[in-house]
PDB file of C-alpha atoms in Angstrom:
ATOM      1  CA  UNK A   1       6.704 101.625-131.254  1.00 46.00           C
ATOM      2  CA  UNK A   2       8.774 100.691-128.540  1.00 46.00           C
ATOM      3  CA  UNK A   3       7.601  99.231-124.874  1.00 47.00           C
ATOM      4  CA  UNK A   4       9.419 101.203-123.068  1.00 44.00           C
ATOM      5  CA  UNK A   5       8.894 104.879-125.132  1.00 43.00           C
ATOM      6  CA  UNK A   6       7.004 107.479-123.271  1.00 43.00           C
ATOM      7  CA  UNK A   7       3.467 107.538-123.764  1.00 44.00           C
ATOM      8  CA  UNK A   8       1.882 111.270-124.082  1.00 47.00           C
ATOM      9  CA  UNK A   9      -1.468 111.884-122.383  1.00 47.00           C
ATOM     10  CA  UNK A  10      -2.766 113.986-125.704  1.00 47.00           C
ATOM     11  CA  UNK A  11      -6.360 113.326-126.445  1.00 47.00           C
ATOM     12  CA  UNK A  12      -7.960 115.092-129.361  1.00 48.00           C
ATOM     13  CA  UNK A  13     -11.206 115.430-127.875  1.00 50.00           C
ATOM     14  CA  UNK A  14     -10.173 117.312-125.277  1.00 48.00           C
ATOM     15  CA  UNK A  15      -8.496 120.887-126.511  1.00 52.00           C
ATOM     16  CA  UNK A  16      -7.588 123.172-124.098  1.00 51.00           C
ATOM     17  CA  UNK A  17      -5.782 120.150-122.117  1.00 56.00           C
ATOM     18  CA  UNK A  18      -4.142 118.461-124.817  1.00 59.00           C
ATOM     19  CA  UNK A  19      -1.288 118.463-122.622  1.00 70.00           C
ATOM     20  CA  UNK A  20      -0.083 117.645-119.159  1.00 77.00           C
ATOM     21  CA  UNK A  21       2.027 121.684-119.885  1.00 80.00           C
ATOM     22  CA  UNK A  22      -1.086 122.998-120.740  1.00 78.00           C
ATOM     23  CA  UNK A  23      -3.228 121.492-117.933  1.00 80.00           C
ATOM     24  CA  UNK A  24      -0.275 122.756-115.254  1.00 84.00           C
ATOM     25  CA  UNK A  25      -0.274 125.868-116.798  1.00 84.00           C
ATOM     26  CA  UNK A  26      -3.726 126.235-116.599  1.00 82.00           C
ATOM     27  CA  UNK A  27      -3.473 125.291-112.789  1.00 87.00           C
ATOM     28  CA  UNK A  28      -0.680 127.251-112.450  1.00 90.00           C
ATOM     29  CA  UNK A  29      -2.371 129.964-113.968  1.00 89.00           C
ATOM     30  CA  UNK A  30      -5.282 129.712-111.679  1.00 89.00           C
ATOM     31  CA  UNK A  31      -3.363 129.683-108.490  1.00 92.00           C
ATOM     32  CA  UNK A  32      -1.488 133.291-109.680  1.00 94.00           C
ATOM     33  CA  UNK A  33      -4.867 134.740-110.482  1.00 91.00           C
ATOM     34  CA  UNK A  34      -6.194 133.513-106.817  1.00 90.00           C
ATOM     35  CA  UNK A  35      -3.442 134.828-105.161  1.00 92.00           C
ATOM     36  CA  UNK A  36      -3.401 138.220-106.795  1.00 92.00           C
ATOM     37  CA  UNK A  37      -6.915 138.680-106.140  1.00 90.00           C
ATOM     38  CA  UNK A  38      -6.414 137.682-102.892  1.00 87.00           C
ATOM     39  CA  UNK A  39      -3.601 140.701-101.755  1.00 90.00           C
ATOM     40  CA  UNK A  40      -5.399 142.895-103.933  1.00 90.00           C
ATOM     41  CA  UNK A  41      -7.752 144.884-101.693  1.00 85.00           C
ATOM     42  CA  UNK A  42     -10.440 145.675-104.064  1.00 85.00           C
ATOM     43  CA  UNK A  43     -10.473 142.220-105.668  1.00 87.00           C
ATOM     44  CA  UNK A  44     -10.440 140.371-102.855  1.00 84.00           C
ATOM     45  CA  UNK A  45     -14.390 140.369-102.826  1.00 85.00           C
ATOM     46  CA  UNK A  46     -14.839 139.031-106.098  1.00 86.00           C
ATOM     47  CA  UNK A  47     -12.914 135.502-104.021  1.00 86.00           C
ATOM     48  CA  UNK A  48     -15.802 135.245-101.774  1.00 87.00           C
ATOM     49  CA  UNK A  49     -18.477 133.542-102.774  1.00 88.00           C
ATOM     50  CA  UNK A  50     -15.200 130.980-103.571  1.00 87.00           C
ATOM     51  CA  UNK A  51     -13.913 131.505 -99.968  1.00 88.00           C
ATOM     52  CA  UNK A  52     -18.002 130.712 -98.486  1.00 88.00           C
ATOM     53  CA  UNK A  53     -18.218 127.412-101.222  1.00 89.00           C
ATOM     54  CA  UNK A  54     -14.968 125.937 -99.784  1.00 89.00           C
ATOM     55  CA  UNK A  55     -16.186 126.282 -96.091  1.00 91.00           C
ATOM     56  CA  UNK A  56     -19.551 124.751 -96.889  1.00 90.00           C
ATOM     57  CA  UNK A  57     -17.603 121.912 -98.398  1.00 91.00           C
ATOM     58  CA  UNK A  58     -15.264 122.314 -95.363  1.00 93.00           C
ATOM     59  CA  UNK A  59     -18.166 121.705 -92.925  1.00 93.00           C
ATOM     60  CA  UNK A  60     -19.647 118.761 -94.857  1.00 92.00           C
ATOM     61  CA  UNK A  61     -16.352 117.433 -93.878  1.00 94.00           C
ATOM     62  CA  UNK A  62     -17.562 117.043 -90.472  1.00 94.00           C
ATOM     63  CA  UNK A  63     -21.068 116.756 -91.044  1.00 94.00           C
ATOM     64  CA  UNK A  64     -19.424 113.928 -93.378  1.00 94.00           C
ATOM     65  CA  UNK A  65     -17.551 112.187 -90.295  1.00 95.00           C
ATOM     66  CA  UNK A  66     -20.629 112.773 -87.754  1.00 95.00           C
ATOM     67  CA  UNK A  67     -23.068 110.359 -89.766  1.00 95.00           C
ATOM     68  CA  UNK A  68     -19.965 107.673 -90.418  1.00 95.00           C
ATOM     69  CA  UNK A  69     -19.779 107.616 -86.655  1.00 96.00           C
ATOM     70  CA  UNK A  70     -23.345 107.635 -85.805  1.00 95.00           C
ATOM     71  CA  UNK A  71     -23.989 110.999 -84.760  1.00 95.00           C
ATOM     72  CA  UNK A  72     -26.801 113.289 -86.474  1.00 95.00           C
ATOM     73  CA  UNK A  73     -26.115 116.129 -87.746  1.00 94.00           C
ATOM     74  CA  UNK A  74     -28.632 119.002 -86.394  1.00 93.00           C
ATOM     75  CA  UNK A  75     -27.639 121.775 -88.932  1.00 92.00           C
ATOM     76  CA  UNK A  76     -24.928 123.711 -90.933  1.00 92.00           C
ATOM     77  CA  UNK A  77     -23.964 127.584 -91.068  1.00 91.00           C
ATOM     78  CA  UNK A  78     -21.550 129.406 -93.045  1.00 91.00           C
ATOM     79  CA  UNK A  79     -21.421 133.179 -92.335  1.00 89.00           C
ATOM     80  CA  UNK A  80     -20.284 136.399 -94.896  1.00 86.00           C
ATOM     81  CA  UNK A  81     -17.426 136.582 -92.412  1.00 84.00           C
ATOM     82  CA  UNK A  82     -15.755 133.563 -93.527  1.00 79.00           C
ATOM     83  CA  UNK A  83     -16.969 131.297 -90.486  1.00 86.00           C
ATOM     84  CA  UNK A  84     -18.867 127.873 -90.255  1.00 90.00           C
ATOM     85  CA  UNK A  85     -20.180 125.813 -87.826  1.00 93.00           C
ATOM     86  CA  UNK A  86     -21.827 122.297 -88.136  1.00 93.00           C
ATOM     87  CA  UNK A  87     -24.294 121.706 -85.283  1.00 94.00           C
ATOM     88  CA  UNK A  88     -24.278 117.786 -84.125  1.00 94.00           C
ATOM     89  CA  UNK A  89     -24.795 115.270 -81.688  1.00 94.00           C
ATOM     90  CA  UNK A  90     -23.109 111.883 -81.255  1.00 92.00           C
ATOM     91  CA  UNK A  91     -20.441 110.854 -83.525  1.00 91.00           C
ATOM     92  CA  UNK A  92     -16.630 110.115 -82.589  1.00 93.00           C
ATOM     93  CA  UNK A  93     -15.044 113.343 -81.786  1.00 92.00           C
ATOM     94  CA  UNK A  94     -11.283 112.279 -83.220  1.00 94.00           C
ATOM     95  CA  UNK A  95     -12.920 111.416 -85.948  1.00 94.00           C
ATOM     96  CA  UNK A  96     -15.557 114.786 -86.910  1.00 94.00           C
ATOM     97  CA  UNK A  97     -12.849 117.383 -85.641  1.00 93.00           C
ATOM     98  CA  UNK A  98     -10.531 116.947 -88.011  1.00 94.00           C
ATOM     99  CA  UNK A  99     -12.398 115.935 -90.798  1.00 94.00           C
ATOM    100  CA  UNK A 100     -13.430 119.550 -92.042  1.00 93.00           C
ATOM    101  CA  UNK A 101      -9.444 119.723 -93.474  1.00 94.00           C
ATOM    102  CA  UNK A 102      -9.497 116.437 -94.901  1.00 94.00           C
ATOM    103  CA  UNK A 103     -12.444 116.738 -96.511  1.00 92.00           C
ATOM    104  CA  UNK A 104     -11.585 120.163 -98.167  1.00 92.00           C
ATOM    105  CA  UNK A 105      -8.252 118.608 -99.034  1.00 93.00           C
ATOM    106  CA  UNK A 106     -10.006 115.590-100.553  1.00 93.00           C
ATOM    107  CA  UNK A 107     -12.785 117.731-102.199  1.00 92.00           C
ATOM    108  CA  UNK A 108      -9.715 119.867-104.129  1.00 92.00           C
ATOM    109  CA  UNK A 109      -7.511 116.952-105.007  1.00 92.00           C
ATOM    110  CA  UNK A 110     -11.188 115.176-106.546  1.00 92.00           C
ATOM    111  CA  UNK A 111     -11.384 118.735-108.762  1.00 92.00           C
ATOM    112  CA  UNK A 112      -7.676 118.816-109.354  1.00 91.00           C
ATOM    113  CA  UNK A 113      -7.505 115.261-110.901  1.00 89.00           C
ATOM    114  CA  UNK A 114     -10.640 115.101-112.300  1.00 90.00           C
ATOM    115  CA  UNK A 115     -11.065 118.231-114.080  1.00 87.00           C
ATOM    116  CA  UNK A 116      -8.214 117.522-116.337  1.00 85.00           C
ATOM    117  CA  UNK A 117     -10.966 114.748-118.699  1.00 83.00           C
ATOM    118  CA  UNK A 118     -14.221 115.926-119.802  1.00 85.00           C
ATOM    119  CA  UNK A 119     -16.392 113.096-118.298  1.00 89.00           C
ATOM    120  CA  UNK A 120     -14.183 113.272-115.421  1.00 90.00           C
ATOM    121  CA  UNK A 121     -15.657 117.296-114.861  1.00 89.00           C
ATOM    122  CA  UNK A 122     -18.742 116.052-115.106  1.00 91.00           C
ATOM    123  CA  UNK A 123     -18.220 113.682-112.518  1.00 93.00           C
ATOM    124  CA  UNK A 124     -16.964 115.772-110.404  1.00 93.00           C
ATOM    125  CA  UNK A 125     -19.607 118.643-110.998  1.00 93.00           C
ATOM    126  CA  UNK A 126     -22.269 116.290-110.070  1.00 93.00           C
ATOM    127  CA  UNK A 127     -20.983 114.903-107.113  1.00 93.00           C
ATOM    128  CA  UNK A 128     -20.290 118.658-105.993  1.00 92.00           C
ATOM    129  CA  UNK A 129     -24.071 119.047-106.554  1.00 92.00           C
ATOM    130  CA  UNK A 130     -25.174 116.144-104.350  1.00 93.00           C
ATOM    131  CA  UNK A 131     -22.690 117.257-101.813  1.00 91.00           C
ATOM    132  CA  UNK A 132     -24.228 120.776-101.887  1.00 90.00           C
ATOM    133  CA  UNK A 133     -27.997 119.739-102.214  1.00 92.00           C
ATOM    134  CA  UNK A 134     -27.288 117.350 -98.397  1.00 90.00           C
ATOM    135  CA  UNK A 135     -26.105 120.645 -97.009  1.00 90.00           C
ATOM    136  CA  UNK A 136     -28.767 122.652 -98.344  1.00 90.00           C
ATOM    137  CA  UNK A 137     -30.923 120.327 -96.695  1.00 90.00           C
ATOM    138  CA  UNK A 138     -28.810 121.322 -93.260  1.00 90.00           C
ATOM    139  CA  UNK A 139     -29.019 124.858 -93.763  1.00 89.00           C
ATOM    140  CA  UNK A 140     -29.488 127.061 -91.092  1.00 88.00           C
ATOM    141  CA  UNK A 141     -28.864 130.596 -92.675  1.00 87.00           C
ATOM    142  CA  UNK A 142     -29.800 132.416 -96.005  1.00 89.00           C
ATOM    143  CA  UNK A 143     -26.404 132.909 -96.633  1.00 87.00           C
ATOM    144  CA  UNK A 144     -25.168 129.281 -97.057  1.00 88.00           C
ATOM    145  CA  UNK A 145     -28.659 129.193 -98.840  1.00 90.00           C
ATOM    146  CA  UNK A 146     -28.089 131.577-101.212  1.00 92.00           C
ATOM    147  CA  UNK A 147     -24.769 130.889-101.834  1.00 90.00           C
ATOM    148  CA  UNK A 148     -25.296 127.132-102.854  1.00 91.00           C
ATOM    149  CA  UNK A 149     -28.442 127.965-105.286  1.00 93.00           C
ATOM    150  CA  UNK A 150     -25.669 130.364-106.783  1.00 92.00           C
ATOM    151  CA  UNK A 151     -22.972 127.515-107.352  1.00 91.00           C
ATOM    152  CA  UNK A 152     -26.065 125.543-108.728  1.00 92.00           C
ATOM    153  CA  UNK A 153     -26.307 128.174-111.125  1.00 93.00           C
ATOM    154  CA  UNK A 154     -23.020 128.337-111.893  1.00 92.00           C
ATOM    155  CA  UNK A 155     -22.290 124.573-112.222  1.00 93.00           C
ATOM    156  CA  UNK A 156     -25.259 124.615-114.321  1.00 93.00           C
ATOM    157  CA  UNK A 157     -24.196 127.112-116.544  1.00 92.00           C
ATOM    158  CA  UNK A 158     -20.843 125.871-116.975  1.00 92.00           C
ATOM    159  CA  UNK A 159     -22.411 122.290-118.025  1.00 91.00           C
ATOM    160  CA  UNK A 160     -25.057 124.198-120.854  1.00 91.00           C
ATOM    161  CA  UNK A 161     -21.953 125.444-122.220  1.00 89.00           C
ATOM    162  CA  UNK A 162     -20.170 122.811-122.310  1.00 86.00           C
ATOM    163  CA  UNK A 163     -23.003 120.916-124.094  1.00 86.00           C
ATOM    164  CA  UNK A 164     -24.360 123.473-126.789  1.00 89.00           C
ATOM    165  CA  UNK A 165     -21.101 124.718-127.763  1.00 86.00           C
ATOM    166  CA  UNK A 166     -17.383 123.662-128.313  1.00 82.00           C
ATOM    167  CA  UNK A 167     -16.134 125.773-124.924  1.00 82.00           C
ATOM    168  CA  UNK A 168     -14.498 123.431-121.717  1.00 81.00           C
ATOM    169  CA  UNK A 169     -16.175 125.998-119.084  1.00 84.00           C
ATOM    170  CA  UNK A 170     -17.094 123.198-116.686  1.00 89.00           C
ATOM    171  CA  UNK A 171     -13.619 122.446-116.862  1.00 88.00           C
ATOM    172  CA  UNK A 172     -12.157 125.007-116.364  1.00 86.00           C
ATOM    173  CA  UNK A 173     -14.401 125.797-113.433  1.00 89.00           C
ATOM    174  CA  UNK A 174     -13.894 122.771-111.978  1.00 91.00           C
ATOM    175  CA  UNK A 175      -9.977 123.346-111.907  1.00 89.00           C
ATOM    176  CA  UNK A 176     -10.301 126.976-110.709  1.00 88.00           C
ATOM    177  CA  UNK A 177     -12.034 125.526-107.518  1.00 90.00           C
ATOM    178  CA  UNK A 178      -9.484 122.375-107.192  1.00 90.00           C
ATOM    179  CA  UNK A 179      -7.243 125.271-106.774  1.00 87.00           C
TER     180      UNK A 179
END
């Protein structure tokens, strides 16, 4: 064994991404599937519940920045027509306006780099939960309502399967949304 030979990242407890190629291809993957849903008019719909999710985690972004800066945060919408709004008072403007991006961008990059371990899905998954659960607690619409009890369900499902049988589903959901 030399010191300076390349050291793979296989792990045999984790399968499908045995592999930094088959982890890439698996993001890769995801990203062509996303984009031809997206240009394809019919299939465009299945996206949005994924489209709604992201600006929910979007606007916890700012909601995110408003408390850091001592503002309150008076409520949270995110509409079927792909718009959001955090309600708030107080809070450092520079700092709550642009934190809706950066938090997105850090949500993805979190899923991205964490979905690639097992425990490291898991992580993930439950932070998504908590982050979800203080926005369901902002809710001001049945939509954004409805929409995070059916991620719930979803993460949920994903984990069950993960636990009572040999399939990665929580990791692989977790990298389809890092995408």
């Amino acid at each position: 064994d030399s010191v300076c030979a390349p050291k793979t990242m296989a792990n045999p407890s984790l399968p499908w991404f045995s592999s930094d190629t088959t982890y890439l291809c698996v993001v890769g993957g995801s990203a062509i599937v996303i984009f031809a849903f997206w240009i394809t008019p019919g299939l465009r719909v299945v996206l949005k519940p994924l489209q709604l999710v992201v600006i929910a985690l979007h606007e916890s972004g700012h909601a995110t920045a408003c408390i850091l800066t001592c503002g309150k945060v008076a409520g949270i919408e995110v509409n079927p027509d792909e718009g959001g709004v955090t309600k708030m008072r107080g809070g450092v403007q520079y700092c709550t306006l642009p934190a809706g991006y950066i938090g997105s961008c850090i949500w993805g990059g979190l899923m991205l780099f964490l979905a690639k371990d097992n425990i490291g899905a898991q992580v993930v998954a439950g932070c998504l939960v908590a982050m979800l659960l203080a926005v369901l607690f902002w809710a001001d619409n049945w939509t954004l309502r409805f929409l995070i009890l059916f991620f719930f369900g979803l993460i949920a499902g994903f984990w069950a399967l993960q636990i009572l049988t040999a399939f990665e589903g929580l990791q692989y959901f977790i990298a389809f949304m890092g995408v």
